[in-house]
Coordinates of C-alpha atoms in Angstrom, one line a residue:
M1 CA -68.2 48.2 26.9
E2 CA -69.5 47.2 23.3
S3 CA -67.3 49.8 21.8
V4 CA -64.3 48.2 23.3
K5 CA -65.3 44.9 22.3
R6 CA -65.8 46.2 18.6
V7 CA -62.3 48.0 18.7
K8 CA -60.6 44.6 19.7
A9 CA -62.5 42.4 17.2
A10 CA -61.0 45.0 14.5
G11 CA -57.7 44.9 16.0
R12 CA -58.0 40.9 15.8
K13 CA -59.2 41.1 12.3
S14 CA -56.5 43.5 11.4
Q15 CA -53.7 41.4 13.0
L16 CA -54.8 38.2 11.3
K17 CA -55.0 40.2 7.9
R18 CA -51.5 41.4 8.3
K19 CA -50.3 37.7 9.3
G20 CA -52.0 36.4 6.0
E21 CA -50.4 39.2 3.9
T22 CA -47.0 38.0 5.8
A23 CA -47.5 34.4 4.9
Q24 CA -48.3 35.2 1.1
R25 CA -45.5 37.2 0.9
S26 CA -43.2 34.8 2.7
G27 CA -44.6 31.9 0.6
R28 CA -44.0 33.9 -2.7
M29 CA -40.5 34.4 -1.5
S30 CA -39.7 31.2 -0.5
A31 CA -41.1 29.8 -3.9
A32 CA -38.9 32.5 -5.7
I33 CA -36.0 31.5 -3.7
D34 CA -36.3 27.5 -3.8
P35 CA -38.8 26.0 -5.9
D36 CA -37.5 22.5 -5.2
E37 CA -37.3 22.8 -1.4
R38 CA -38.4 19.2 -1.1
I39 CA -35.2 18.0 -2.2
W40 CA -33.3 19.8 0.4
R41 CA -32.6 18.9 3.9
P42 CA -31.7 20.8 7.3
L43 CA -28.1 21.1 7.9
G44 CA -28.5 19.2 11.0
E45 CA -30.0 16.2 9.4
G46 CA -28.0 12.9 9.3
R47 CA -27.0 11.0 5.9
G48 CA -26.0 7.7 5.0
G49 CA -22.5 7.1 4.9
V50 CA -19.6 8.6 6.5
S51 CA -18.4 12.3 6.6
P52 CA -16.7 13.7 3.5
Y53 CA -13.2 13.9 5.3
T54 CA -13.7 10.5 6.7
H55 CA -14.0 9.3 3.0
A56 CA -11.3 11.3 1.6
R57 CA -9.1 9.9 4.4
M58 CA -10.7 6.6 4.1
Q59 CA -9.4 6.5 0.3
A60 CA -6.1 7.8 1.1
L61 CA -5.3 5.5 3.8
A62 CA -6.7 2.5 1.9
Y63 CA -4.7 3.2 -1.0
E64 CA -1.3 3.5 0.9
L65 CA -2.1 0.4 2.6
W66 CA -2.7 -1.6 -0.6
L67 CA 0.5 -0.2 -1.9
T68 CA 2.7 -0.5 1.3
N69 CA 1.6 -2.8 3.4
L70 CA 1.9 -6.7 2.7
M71 CA -1.5 -7.9 4.5
G72 CA -3.5 -4.8 3.2
Q73 CA -2.3 -5.7 -0.4
R74 CA -2.9 -9.3 0.0
L75 CA -6.7 -8.7 1.2
I76 CA -7.7 -6.7 -1.7
E77 CA -5.6 -9.1 -4.3
I78 CA -6.7 -12.4 -2.7
V79 CA -10.5 -11.5 -3.8
T80 CA -9.4 -10.2 -7.2
D81 CA -7.4 -13.7 -8.0
H82 CA -10.5 -15.4 -7.0
V83 CA -13.1 -13.5 -8.9
V84 CA -11.3 -12.8 -12.1
G85 CA -7.6 -14.2 -11.7
E86 CA -8.3 -16.5 -14.7
G87 CA -9.8 -13.9 -16.9
V88 CA -13.1 -13.2 -18.8
S89 CA -14.6 -14.4 -21.6
W90 CA -18.1 -13.8 -23.5
H91 CA -20.8 -15.8 -24.7
G92 CA -23.5 -15.1 -27.1
E93 CA -25.8 -16.9 -29.5
D94 CA -25.5 -14.0 -32.2
E95 CA -21.9 -14.0 -33.7
R96 CA -22.6 -10.1 -34.5
A97 CA -23.3 -9.1 -31.1
L98 CA -20.5 -11.5 -29.8
N99 CA -18.0 -9.8 -32.2
A100 CA -19.1 -6.3 -31.2
V101 CA -18.4 -7.2 -27.5
K102 CA -15.2 -8.7 -28.5
A103 CA -14.2 -5.6 -29.9
F104 CA -15.0 -3.4 -27.1
W105 CA -13.1 -5.9 -24.9
G106 CA -10.0 -6.0 -26.9
D107 CA -10.0 -2.1 -28.2
P108 CA -6.6 -0.7 -27.9
V109 CA -7.9 2.1 -25.6
N110 CA -10.1 0.0 -23.3
Q111 CA -7.5 -3.1 -23.1
M112 CA -10.0 -4.8 -21.0
D113 CA -8.1 -8.0 -21.3
I114 CA -5.5 -6.9 -19.0
R115 CA -7.0 -4.0 -17.4
F116 CA -10.4 -5.0 -15.9
E117 CA -8.5 -6.9 -13.2
R118 CA -7.0 -3.7 -11.8
L119 CA -10.4 -2.0 -12.2
V120 CA -11.6 -5.0 -9.7
S121 CA -8.8 -4.5 -7.3
E122 CA -9.5 -0.7 -7.2
L123 CA -13.2 -1.4 -6.6
G124 CA -12.1 -2.9 -3.6
I125 CA -9.7 -0.3 -2.7
F126 CA -11.8 2.8 -3.1
G127 CA -15.2 1.3 -2.8
E128 CA -16.0 3.1 -6.1
L129 CA -15.2 3.1 -10.2
L130 CA -16.0 6.1 -12.3
L131 CA -15.5 5.1 -15.9
P132 CA -16.3 8.1 -18.6
V133 CA -17.7 6.7 -21.6
A134 CA -16.9 8.0 -25.2
V135 CA -19.1 6.8 -28.2
S136 CA -17.9 6.7 -31.9
R137 CA -20.8 8.3 -33.7
F138 CA -20.5 6.1 -36.9
E139 CA -19.9 2.8 -35.7
G140 CA -21.1 3.2 -32.1
R141 CA -17.6 1.9 -30.6
V142 CA -17.6 2.6 -26.8
R143 CA -14.4 3.7 -25.2
L144 CA -14.0 4.0 -21.6
G145 CA -11.9 6.3 -19.7
Y146 CA -11.0 6.3 -16.1
V147 CA -11.5 9.2 -13.2
S148 CA -10.1 8.5 -9.8
P149 CA -12.8 8.2 -7.2
R150 CA -10.8 11.0 -5.2
L151 CA -11.9 13.7 -7.5
I152 CA -15.6 13.1 -7.1
E153 CA -17.1 16.0 -5.1
E154 CA -20.7 14.6 -5.2
V155 CA -23.0 11.8 -6.2
V156 CA -26.4 13.3 -6.8
T157 CA -29.2 10.7 -6.6
D158 CA -32.7 10.7 -7.9
P159 CA -34.5 12.8 -5.5
D160 CA -37.7 10.8 -5.2
N161 CA -35.1 7.2 -5.0
C162 CA -32.0 7.8 -3.2
A163 CA -30.7 4.7 -4.0
L164 CA -30.3 5.5 -7.8
P165 CA -27.4 7.9 -8.6
I166 CA -28.0 10.1 -11.6
G167 CA -24.8 12.3 -11.8
V168 CA -21.7 12.9 -10.4
V169 CA -20.1 16.2 -9.9
L170 CA -16.2 16.4 -10.0
R171 CA -14.0 18.4 -7.8
A172 CA -10.6 20.1 -9.4
R173 CA -7.4 18.0 -9.6
E174 CA -4.2 19.1 -7.7
P175 CA -2.5 22.0 -9.4
G176 CA -2.9 22.2 -13.0
G177 CA -6.3 20.2 -13.1
A178 CA -8.5 22.8 -13.8
A179 CA -10.1 20.9 -16.5
H180 CA -12.1 18.7 -14.0
K181 CA -13.5 21.6 -12.1
G182 CA -17.2 22.0 -12.0
K183 CA -17.7 19.2 -14.4
R184 CA -21.1 17.2 -13.9
V185 CA -21.3 14.0 -15.8
K186 CA -24.5 11.9 -15.9
T187 CA -24.3 8.3 -15.0
V188 CA -25.2 5.6 -17.6
L189 CA -28.6 4.1 -16.7
G190 CA -29.9 1.0 -18.2
G191 CA -32.8 1.0 -20.5
D192 CA -34.8 4.2 -21.2
P193 CA -34.6 6.5 -18.2
R194 CA -37.4 8.4 -19.4
G195 CA -39.3 5.2 -18.3
Y196 CA -38.4 5.2 -14.8
L197 CA -36.9 8.8 -13.7
S198 CA -39.2 10.8 -11.9
A199 CA -40.1 14.5 -13.4
S200 CA -37.5 16.0 -10.5
A201 CA -34.9 13.5 -11.4
R202 CA -35.0 14.1 -15.2
R203 CA -34.9 17.9 -14.5
E204 CA -31.7 17.4 -12.3
R205 CA -30.3 14.9 -14.6
A206 CA -30.6 17.6 -17.3
R207 CA -28.0 19.7 -15.5
F208 CA -25.5 17.3 -16.2
T209 CA -24.1 18.2 -19.7
D210 CA -20.4 17.1 -19.3
G211 CA -20.8 13.4 -20.7
E212 CA -21.6 10.4 -19.1
A213 CA -20.0 7.5 -17.0
F214 CA -20.1 4.0 -15.4
L215 CA -20.5 4.5 -11.8
F216 CA -20.3 1.3 -9.7
Q217 CA -20.1 1.4 -5.9
I218 CA -19.8 -1.3 -3.2
N219 CA -20.1 -1.5 0.5
K220 CA -22.6 1.3 0.9
A221 CA -26.5 1.4 2.4
S222 CA -29.2 2.1 0.1
D223 CA -29.3 5.8 1.3
A224 CA -25.6 6.3 1.1
S225 CA -24.2 8.4 -1.5
R226 CA -20.7 7.0 -1.6
G227 CA -19.1 3.5 -1.9
A228 CA -16.6 2.4 1.0
S229 CA -13.3 0.6 0.7
D230 CA -13.2 -3.1 1.7
L231 CA -10.5 -2.1 4.2
L232 CA -12.0 0.8 5.9
A233 CA -13.1 -1.2 8.9
A234 CA -9.7 -3.1 9.0
I235 CA -7.3 0.0 8.5
D236 CA -6.6 0.6 11.9
W237 CA -6.0 -2.7 12.6
I238 CA -3.8 -3.7 10.0
D239 CA -1.9 -0.6 10.8
T240 CA -1.6 -1.8 14.5
Y241 CA -0.3 -5.2 13.5
E242 CA 2.2 -4.2 11.2
R243 CA 3.6 -1.6 14.0
F244 CA 3.4 -4.6 16.4
I245 CA 5.1 -7.0 14.1
F246 CA 8.0 -4.0 13.6
D247 CA 8.2 -3.8 17.3
A248 CA 8.5 -7.4 17.8
V249 CA 11.3 -7.5 15.3
E250 CA 13.0 -4.7 17.0
R251 CA 12.9 -6.6 20.2
A252 CA 13.9 -9.7 18.8
R253 CA 17.1 -7.5 17.3
L254 CA 18.0 -6.1 20.7
Q255 CA 17.8 -9.5 22.3
N256 CA 20.4 -10.7 19.9
S257 CA 22.7 -8.1 20.6
F258 CA 25.4 -8.2 23.4
I259 CA 28.2 -6.5 24.9
Y260 CA 31.5 -7.6 26.3
D261 CA 31.9 -6.6 29.9
V262 CA 35.6 -6.7 30.9
T263 CA 36.7 -6.7 34.7
L264 CA 40.3 -5.3 35.0
K265 CA 41.1 -6.2 38.6
G266 CA 43.1 -3.5 40.4
A267 CA 43.5 -1.2 37.4
G268 CA 42.9 2.6 38.3
P269 CA 41.7 5.2 35.6
E270 CA 44.7 5.5 34.2
K271 CA 45.3 1.7 33.5
I272 CA 41.7 1.6 32.2
A273 CA 42.3 4.3 29.7
E274 CA 45.4 2.6 28.7
W275 CA 43.9 -0.8 28.2
L276 CA 40.9 0.9 26.2
A277 CA 43.5 2.5 23.7
E278 CA 44.7 -0.9 23.0
N279 CA 42.0 -3.4 23.2
G280 CA 38.7 -0.9 22.7
V281 CA 37.7 -3.1 19.6
A282 CA 35.6 -6.2 20.3
P283 CA 37.7 -9.6 18.9
K284 CA 36.3 -10.9 15.7
P285 CA 34.7 -14.2 15.5
S286 CA 37.1 -17.2 15.8
S287 CA 40.0 -15.0 17.0
V288 CA 42.5 -15.7 19.8
R289 CA 42.2 -13.6 23.0
V290 CA 44.6 -13.8 25.7
H291 CA 44.9 -12.2 29.2
N292 CA 46.0 -13.3 33.0
E293 CA 43.8 -13.8 35.9
K294 CA 43.4 -10.1 36.5
E295 CA 41.2 -9.6 33.5
E296 CA 37.8 -11.2 32.8
W297 CA 35.6 -10.9 29.9
Q298 CA 32.0 -11.7 29.7
A299 CA 29.5 -11.3 27.1
V300 CA 26.1 -9.9 28.3
S301 CA 22.8 -9.7 26.5
P302 CA 19.6 -7.6 27.2
D303 CA 17.3 -9.2 29.4
L304 CA 13.9 -8.0 28.4
K305 CA 11.0 -9.4 30.0
G306 CA 7.6 -10.6 28.5
G307 CA 9.4 -12.4 25.9
E308 CA 8.6 -14.2 22.5
S309 CA 5.7 -16.3 23.8
G310 CA 3.7 -13.5 24.9
A311 CA 4.2 -11.6 21.8
Q312 CA 3.4 -14.2 19.9
G313 CA 0.1 -14.8 21.4
I314 CA -0.8 -11.2 21.0
A315 CA 0.2 -11.4 17.2
K316 CA -2.2 -14.5 16.9
M317 CA -5.0 -12.9 18.6
M318 CA -4.5 -9.7 16.7
R319 CA -4.3 -11.5 13.2
G320 CA -7.4 -13.8 14.5
L321 CA -9.6 -10.5 14.9
L322 CA -8.4 -8.9 11.7
L323 CA -8.7 -11.9 9.0
G324 CA -12.0 -13.0 10.9
G325 CA -13.3 -9.7 10.8
V326 CA -12.7 -9.3 6.7
G327 CA -14.0 -13.2 6.2
V328 CA -10.7 -14.9 5.5
P329 CA -9.2 -18.1 7.2
S330 CA -6.1 -17.7 8.7
H331 CA -4.4 -20.7 6.7
W332 CA -4.6 -18.4 3.7
F333 CA -2.2 -16.2 5.2
A334 CA 0.5 -19.0 6.0
Q335 CA -0.9 -19.6 9.6
G336 CA -1.7 -23.4 9.1
E337 CA -0.2 -24.9 12.6
D338 CA -3.7 -25.1 13.8
V339 CA -5.3 -26.3 10.9
N340 CA -6.1 -29.8 9.4
R341 CA -7.5 -30.5 6.0
A342 CA -11.1 -31.3 7.2
S343 CA -11.3 -28.0 9.1
A344 CA -9.7 -26.0 6.6
E345 CA -12.4 -27.1 4.0
S346 CA -15.0 -26.4 6.2
M347 CA -13.4 -22.8 6.9
D348 CA -13.2 -22.2 3.5
Q349 CA -16.8 -22.0 2.6
P350 CA -17.7 -18.6 4.3
T351 CA -14.8 -16.9 2.3
L352 CA -15.7 -18.8 -0.9
K353 CA -19.6 -17.4 -0.5
K354 CA -18.0 -13.8 0.2
M355 CA -16.2 -14.0 -3.2
T356 CA -19.1 -15.5 -4.8
R357 CA -21.1 -12.5 -4.1
R358 CA -18.3 -10.0 -5.3
Q359 CA -18.1 -12.1 -8.3
R360 CA -22.0 -11.3 -8.8
T361 CA -21.3 -7.8 -8.6
V362 CA -18.5 -8.2 -11.0
R363 CA -20.6 -10.0 -13.4
H364 CA -23.1 -6.9 -13.2
I365 CA -20.4 -4.5 -14.2
L366 CA -19.4 -6.5 -17.2
Q367 CA -23.0 -7.1 -18.3
A368 CA -23.6 -3.2 -17.9
M369 CA -20.5 -2.5 -20.2
A370 CA -21.3 -5.0 -22.7
D371 CA -25.2 -3.9 -22.8
K372 CA -24.0 -0.2 -23.5
Q373 CA -21.7 -1.6 -26.2
L374 CA -24.6 -3.6 -27.9
E375 CA -27.2 -0.3 -27.7
E376 CA -24.8 2.2 -29.0
T377 CA -23.5 -0.4 -31.9
H378 CA -27.6 -0.7 -32.6
R379 CA -27.9 3.0 -32.4
A380 CA -25.1 3.6 -34.9
G381 CA -27.1 1.2 -37.5
A382 CA -24.2 -1.4 -37.1
L383 CA -26.2 -4.0 -35.4
P384 CA -29.8 -5.3 -36.3
E385 CA -32.6 -5.6 -33.8
E386 CA -32.4 -9.3 -33.4
A387 CA -28.7 -9.3 -32.6
L388 CA -29.2 -6.8 -29.8
R389 CA -32.2 -8.7 -28.3
S390 CA -29.9 -12.0 -28.3
G391 CA -27.4 -10.4 -26.2
V392 CA -24.0 -11.3 -24.9
S393 CA -23.3 -12.2 -21.3
P394 CA -19.7 -12.7 -19.7
V395 CA -18.2 -15.9 -18.4
L396 CA -16.4 -15.7 -15.1
P397 CA -14.1 -18.3 -13.7
D398 CA -15.1 -20.7 -10.8
I399 CA -14.5 -19.5 -7.4
S400 CA -12.9 -22.8 -6.2
V401 CA -11.3 -25.7 -7.5
R402 CA -13.6 -28.8 -7.1
D403 CA -12.3 -32.0 -6.1
T404 CA -12.6 -34.2 -9.3
E405 CA -12.3 -37.3 -7.3
K406 CA -15.1 -36.7 -4.8
M407 CA -17.4 -35.4 -7.5
S408 CA -16.9 -38.7 -9.7
E409 CA -17.6 -40.8 -6.5
A410 CA -20.8 -39.1 -5.8
L411 CA -22.1 -39.3 -9.3
L412 CA -20.9 -42.8 -9.4
R413 CA -22.9 -43.5 -6.4
V414 CA -25.9 -41.7 -7.4
S415 CA -25.9 -43.6 -10.6
T416 CA -25.9 -47.0 -9.1
A417 CA -28.7 -45.9 -6.7
L418 CA -30.7 -44.6 -9.7
D419 CA -30.0 -48.0 -11.7
T420 CA -31.7 -49.8 -9.0
A421 CA -34.5 -47.4 -8.7
T422 CA -35.5 -47.7 -12.4
A423 CA -34.9 -51.5 -12.5
R424 CA -37.6 -52.0 -9.6
G425 CA -40.1 -49.6 -11.4
W426 CA -39.4 -47.0 -8.2
M427 CA -38.9 -44.3 -10.8
S428 CA -38.9 -43.5 -14.7
D429 CA -35.5 -43.2 -16.8
D430 CA -36.7 -39.5 -17.7
A431 CA -36.8 -38.8 -13.8
A432 CA -33.4 -40.4 -13.0
G433 CA -32.0 -38.6 -16.2
K434 CA -33.2 -35.2 -14.6
L435 CA -31.8 -36.0 -11.3
I436 CA -28.3 -36.8 -12.5
A437 CA -28.5 -33.6 -14.7
H438 CA -29.6 -31.7 -11.7
L439 CA -26.6 -33.2 -9.7
A440 CA -23.9 -32.6 -12.2
G441 CA -25.4 -29.0 -12.4
Q442 CA -24.3 -28.6 -8.7
F443 CA -21.0 -29.2 -9.7
G444 CA -21.0 -26.8 -12.5
M445 CA -21.5 -29.5 -15.3
N446 CA -24.2 -28.8 -18.0
L447 CA -25.5 -32.5 -19.4
E448 CA -28.5 -30.8 -20.8
G449 CA -28.9 -31.5 -24.8

C-alpha cells in the first residue's frame, strides 16, 4: 500500500513539475511575442464610440447633407456664423509676441483670416480636424496643412490615459494616394510631453516619425478615440424630413393637375375616334370653345385624401423633433407663426449657451495654435523669453447682440439706487464702484482702470 502511495506522490510531483515547466515556457513565449500585453484588449471587448464602418459612413453622409441639404447645411453654418462669423482678432501685451502670431495668422499659406471659418464648419461636419504642422528652422514660422478626417485610420492614445491622443495613423488615399499609406503622425501636445506622458506612451509615441499635426475633436466620450459630427444623431431625421417635403410638393403638384373629361352623347367608337383626331388637344387658356348639347366638357382634378392640413401637422412635428434635438429654436428657421418676442427671447437662451460652449472649444483651438507659434519662434531664437511668457490670446465675437436700451436702463436704475445707498451711508463709494463694474462686466464691458 505504501509503495502505491509513494508512486502516486511521485506522479503528482512529476505532473506539477511538468506544469511548472510548461507555465515557464508559456511565460517566456508570451513575453517574447507580446511584451506590452497590458495595452491590448480582447477582440470581444467593447470600446467607446461607434464602429469604424459606422464612423466612415457618418462622415460621408454628414458631408453630403451639408453640401446638398438646406437644413443640414444651415445647422452647421448657423453655429459657425455665431462663433466666428465676425472674424477673429488677437490681443497681447508684448508687441513682439503679438506680431509673431499675426504673421502666422496672415501667412500666405495659412490664410487663417479666411480659412478658419471653414475649419470651424468642418469640425462640426466631421467632428475632427487634423492639421499637419511644418516649422521653418530659422525663423520658427508655423504653417498648417490639412488632412481629411476621412483618411484617419486610427487615433492612438496614451496606454495609461485613453483621453490623451498621442499619434494618428493614416490610411491610403483613393487610387494614386500612396503618399499617405502607413504614415504615422504624432499629435501636437502642449508644454513638454516628457513631463506628463508615461514611459509606455513615450515609447509608443517614438514610433510616430512622419511629422506632427494638430488633432482637434468634438462630440466624443473620454474613452472614445474618434470625434463625431454634429449631425450624427440627426442624419436620418434630416433625410426623412427632406423626403417628406418632396413628397408633399409632389402631392401638391398632383392636386393642382386636372384632365378634361368629354362626354359625346350617342357617339360610337368611330365617331369618338374622329372627334379625337380633330379635338385631341386641350384648349389653350382664354380660347373659345363651341359645342352643341350632345357634347359635355368637365375639368376633373384628383381627390387625394388626407390633404394639406395633415401633411402640415406631420411636417411641424418632425421639424420640432429635429430642431429641438439639435438645440435650435424653430423661429430661427423661418417658423415664427407660434412665437412672440418674449417667448423667442427665452427660447434663444439654450441655443446661445450651446454656441457659447462651442466657442470655448474654438478658443482652445486658437490658443493652441498661437502657443505653438510662440514656442517655435522662441526656439528659433527670434522671440525672447519674456515675450513668450507674455503670450497672446484670441478675441472672438459676442454670441448674442445685446439690447443697448435694456442695458442702459438697468445701469441707470442700479446707479440711482447706489447713489441713495452711498448718500445714506449704507455702503462706501468704493463698494458702489465695484458693484457697477461687476454689472457692466455682465454686459461685456470693462470699466476697470
